[in-house]
């Protein structure tokens, strides 16, 4: 028997796997603890509360006095801000800026707010507006300060707007517009003039637009209605819905459906790789029209249909039509026919999908 129990307790354990089996669990436990702490910090910094308990995260805002400028063109840029363009009543561009800062307390929120500085330059009739902000190591933590930029735009003053992350909102502006956003929504209503939209990731919504229209979306839907002149729309991943298009209608999507309503005097080029195509349209006479999809069906309603030469083909799918052809040739995977002189040529093709075409 060992007379010294302390010496017995200090005897090391054998260096065998059995005695070291808890080390991996301890390492995983430490890792999960670190991840939990990071999550807790993130929740506190971004929400200002944890489990419903407020932790003193505050907001401060300040609206700067409005400023007036004369310009032929406006270029406005921001990061994670908000840009609002509205119709102006006079001959001057009116700029209103509201800065918003966030922090642990009032002092830190005020400090974040003061770091936002609107920078305005004028040169050769171009008014440039951007928001300067400090670059700090901890700028990624917590809710970032932002600015609301509101501009009243006189009729005929062209505008180009750029955002990295945020929303662009336009109301009743009667000017040519170019709107660019990387991550956020673009929304317009009651606009007159040329409208061009580029959106990387976000929805594009256009209401009651009158004039030429073009849009490119990488990921997000495009919805537009009004009197859309010669619309050109492209999406990589996102559906397209147009209501009221006329002229040369060029719509293409890689992965997304295409829907066309109330298209008048339209020369169609509709193409999607994966998605259905639905159209209610009055075709421009004596023109060539094309509708193509690889994986998806086509439903077409023609208004009217008194002068047409149709060729519809599918590899895997059915073809049907209630049009009253003067001459009709129908096979299992192809339908061709002529109505009237046949000067309006329509080609519809799908690889995998059915085709249905009807008239009034």
Short mmCIF file of C-alpha atoms in Angstrom, two decimals, residues 149-328:
data_model
loop_
_atom_site.label_atom_id
_atom_site.label_comp_id
_atom_site.label_asym_id
_atom_site.label_seq_id
_atom_site.Cartn_x
_atom_site.Cartn_y
_atom_site.Cartn_z
CA UNK A 149 -30.87 61.52 -50.77
CA UNK A 150 -34.01 63.19 -52.12
CA UNK A 151 -33.81 65.23 -55.30
CA UNK A 152 -36.53 67.21 -57.00
CA UNK A 153 -35.82 67.04 -60.72
CA UNK A 154 -37.09 69.65 -63.21
CA UNK A 155 -38.52 68.43 -66.48
CA UNK A 156 -35.84 67.61 -69.05
CA UNK A 157 -32.92 67.28 -66.60
CA UNK A 158 -31.36 63.84 -67.19
CA UNK A 159 -30.44 61.75 -64.14
CA UNK A 160 -27.97 58.93 -63.56
CA UNK A 161 -28.21 57.19 -60.18
CA UNK A 162 -25.86 54.58 -58.68
CA UNK A 163 -26.20 52.51 -55.48
CA UNK A 164 -24.26 49.59 -54.04
CA UNK A 165 -26.86 48.44 -51.55
CA UNK A 166 -30.16 50.19 -51.00
CA UNK A 167 -33.31 51.27 -52.80
CA UNK A 168 -33.82 53.67 -55.69
CA UNK A 169 -37.31 55.19 -55.83
CA UNK A 170 -38.54 57.46 -58.63
CA UNK A 171 -41.88 59.27 -58.78
CA UNK A 172 -43.35 61.33 -61.66
CA UNK A 173 -40.02 62.44 -63.12
CA UNK A 174 -40.22 63.63 -66.74
CA UNK A 175 -36.62 63.14 -67.84
CA UNK A 176 -34.27 60.52 -69.23
CA UNK A 177 -33.18 58.19 -66.43
CA UNK A 178 -30.36 55.69 -65.93
CA UNK A 179 -30.66 53.71 -62.70
CA UNK A 180 -27.94 51.33 -61.46
CA UNK A 181 -28.12 49.14 -58.35
CA UNK A 182 -26.05 46.17 -57.18
CA UNK A 183 -28.19 44.87 -54.33
CA UNK A 184 -31.56 46.44 -53.77
CA UNK A 185 -34.87 47.37 -55.31
CA UNK A 186 -35.52 49.82 -58.13
CA UNK A 187 -39.04 51.24 -58.20
CA UNK A 188 -40.47 53.88 -60.54
CA UNK A 189 -43.94 55.31 -61.08
CA UNK A 190 -45.38 57.87 -63.48
CA UNK A 191 -42.16 58.50 -65.40
CA UNK A 192 -41.92 60.02 -68.88
CA UNK A 193 -38.81 59.75 -71.03
CA UNK A 194 -36.14 57.15 -71.68
CA UNK A 195 -35.72 54.71 -68.78
CA UNK A 196 -32.70 52.38 -68.48
CA UNK A 197 -32.30 50.07 -65.48
CA UNK A 198 -29.35 47.89 -64.44
CA UNK A 199 -29.86 45.74 -61.35
CA UNK A 200 -27.51 42.96 -60.25
CA UNK A 201 -29.56 41.44 -57.45
CA UNK A 202 -32.96 42.87 -56.70
CA UNK A 203 -36.43 43.46 -58.07
CA UNK A 204 -37.17 46.04 -60.75
CA UNK A 205 -40.69 47.46 -60.65
CA UNK A 206 -41.88 50.05 -63.19
CA UNK A 207 -45.39 51.48 -63.08
CA UNK A 208 -47.06 53.81 -65.62
CA UNK A 209 -43.95 54.56 -67.65
CA UNK A 210 -44.25 56.32 -71.00
CA UNK A 211 -41.26 56.13 -73.28
CA UNK A 212 -38.40 53.83 -74.30
CA UNK A 213 -37.54 51.18 -71.71
CA UNK A 214 -34.51 48.91 -71.22
CA UNK A 215 -33.63 46.69 -68.26
CA UNK A 216 -30.91 44.21 -67.30
CA UNK A 217 -31.20 42.05 -64.19
CA UNK A 218 -28.76 39.36 -63.13
CA UNK A 219 -30.95 37.94 -60.37
CA UNK A 220 -34.41 39.32 -59.83
CA UNK A 221 -37.72 39.88 -61.54
CA UNK A 222 -38.54 42.71 -63.93
CA UNK A 223 -42.11 44.02 -63.90
CA UNK A 224 -43.04 46.98 -66.09
CA UNK A 225 -46.29 48.49 -67.29
CA UNK A 226 -47.39 51.61 -69.13
CA UNK A 227 -46.66 52.61 -72.72
CA UNK A 228 -43.32 50.89 -73.11
CA UNK A 229 -41.67 51.89 -76.38
CA UNK A 230 -39.32 49.33 -77.95
CA UNK A 231 -38.55 47.57 -74.64
CA UNK A 232 -35.32 45.58 -74.36
CA UNK A 233 -35.18 43.37 -71.27
CA UNK A 234 -32.57 40.82 -70.20
CA UNK A 235 -32.43 38.59 -67.11
CA UNK A 236 -30.11 35.76 -66.14
CA UNK A 237 -32.29 34.41 -63.36
CA UNK A 238 -35.65 36.06 -62.98
CA UNK A 239 -39.05 36.34 -64.61
CA UNK A 240 -40.10 39.17 -66.93
CA UNK A 241 -43.58 40.69 -67.05
CA UNK A 242 -44.42 43.54 -69.43
CA UNK A 243 -47.82 45.18 -69.83
CA UNK A 244 -48.33 47.74 -72.59
CA UNK A 245 -45.29 47.20 -74.82
CA UNK A 246 -45.16 48.45 -78.39
CA UNK A 247 -42.64 48.60 -81.22
CA UNK A 248 -39.64 46.26 -81.29
CA UNK A 249 -40.09 44.05 -78.21
CA UNK A 250 -36.82 42.23 -77.45
CA UNK A 251 -37.05 40.08 -74.30
CA UNK A 252 -34.56 37.38 -73.33
CA UNK A 253 -34.07 35.29 -70.18
CA UNK A 254 -31.82 32.36 -69.32
CA UNK A 255 -33.84 31.07 -66.39
CA UNK A 256 -37.20 32.71 -66.00
CA UNK A 257 -40.66 32.97 -67.48
CA UNK A 258 -41.75 35.69 -69.90
CA UNK A 259 -45.22 37.26 -69.79
CA UNK A 260 -46.44 39.88 -72.23
CA UNK A 261 -49.83 41.61 -71.95
CA UNK A 262 -51.56 44.16 -74.14
CA UNK A 263 -48.65 44.48 -76.57
CA UNK A 264 -49.68 46.62 -79.54
CA UNK A 265 -48.08 46.92 -82.97
CA UNK A 266 -45.26 44.82 -81.57
CA UNK A 267 -42.39 43.18 -83.41
CA UNK A 268 -41.60 40.21 -81.18
CA UNK A 269 -38.31 38.62 -80.24
CA UNK A 270 -39.01 36.51 -77.15
CA UNK A 271 -36.48 33.97 -75.95
CA UNK A 272 -35.94 31.96 -72.78
CA UNK A 273 -33.77 28.94 -72.07
CA UNK A 274 -35.79 27.64 -69.15
CA UNK A 275 -39.26 29.04 -68.62
CA UNK A 276 -42.69 29.48 -70.13
CA UNK A 277 -43.71 32.25 -72.53
CA UNK A 278 -47.19 33.78 -72.43
CA UNK A 279 -48.20 36.66 -74.67
CA UNK A 280 -51.30 38.62 -75.60
CA UNK A 281 -50.24 40.67 -78.59
CA UNK A 282 -51.22 42.52 -81.75
CA UNK A 283 -48.33 41.80 -84.12
CA UNK A 284 -46.79 44.57 -86.18
CA UNK A 285 -47.89 43.84 -89.78
CA UNK A 286 -45.50 42.80 -92.55
CA UNK A 287 -42.72 42.04 -90.03
CA UNK A 288 -40.88 38.93 -88.83
CA UNK A 289 -41.56 37.69 -85.30
CA UNK A 290 -39.79 35.00 -83.26
CA UNK A 291 -40.70 33.14 -80.06
CA UNK A 292 -38.24 30.52 -78.78
CA UNK A 293 -37.89 28.44 -75.63
CA UNK A 294 -35.79 25.35 -74.90
CA UNK A 295 -37.51 24.07 -71.79
CA UNK A 296 -40.99 25.49 -71.41
CA UNK A 297 -44.30 25.91 -73.14
CA UNK A 298 -45.71 28.77 -75.23
CA UNK A 299 -49.21 30.24 -74.98
CA UNK A 300 -49.97 32.96 -77.51
CA UNK A 301 -53.14 34.99 -78.02
CA UNK A 302 -53.14 37.07 -81.22
CA UNK A 303 -55.18 40.30 -81.57
CA UNK A 304 -56.11 40.40 -84.41
CA UNK A 305 -55.06 37.52 -86.67
CA UNK A 306 -56.12 38.42 -90.22
CA UNK A 307 -52.69 38.47 -91.93
CA UNK A 308 -50.28 35.77 -90.81
CA UNK A 309 -47.87 33.10 -91.88
CA UNK A 310 -47.19 30.76 -88.96
CA UNK A 311 -44.56 28.07 -88.49
CA UNK A 312 -44.65 26.32 -85.10
CA UNK A 313 -42.40 23.40 -84.17
CA UNK A 314 -41.64 21.36 -81.06
CA UNK A 315 -39.40 18.36 -80.40
CA UNK A 316 -41.18 17.16 -77.28
CA UNK A 317 -44.66 18.53 -76.80
CA UNK A 318 -48.03 19.17 -78.42
CA UNK A 319 -49.14 21.93 -80.80
CA UNK A 320 -52.69 23.29 -80.92
CA UNK A 321 -54.40 26.32 -82.45
CA UNK A 322 -57.94 27.54 -83.07
CA UNK A 323 -56.87 30.03 -85.76
CA UNK A 324 -58.86 29.85 -88.99
CA UNK A 325 -56.15 29.32 -91.56
CA UNK A 326 -56.78 29.71 -95.27
CA UNK A 327 -54.06 27.11 -95.77
CA UNK A 328 -53.06 24.68 -93.04
#
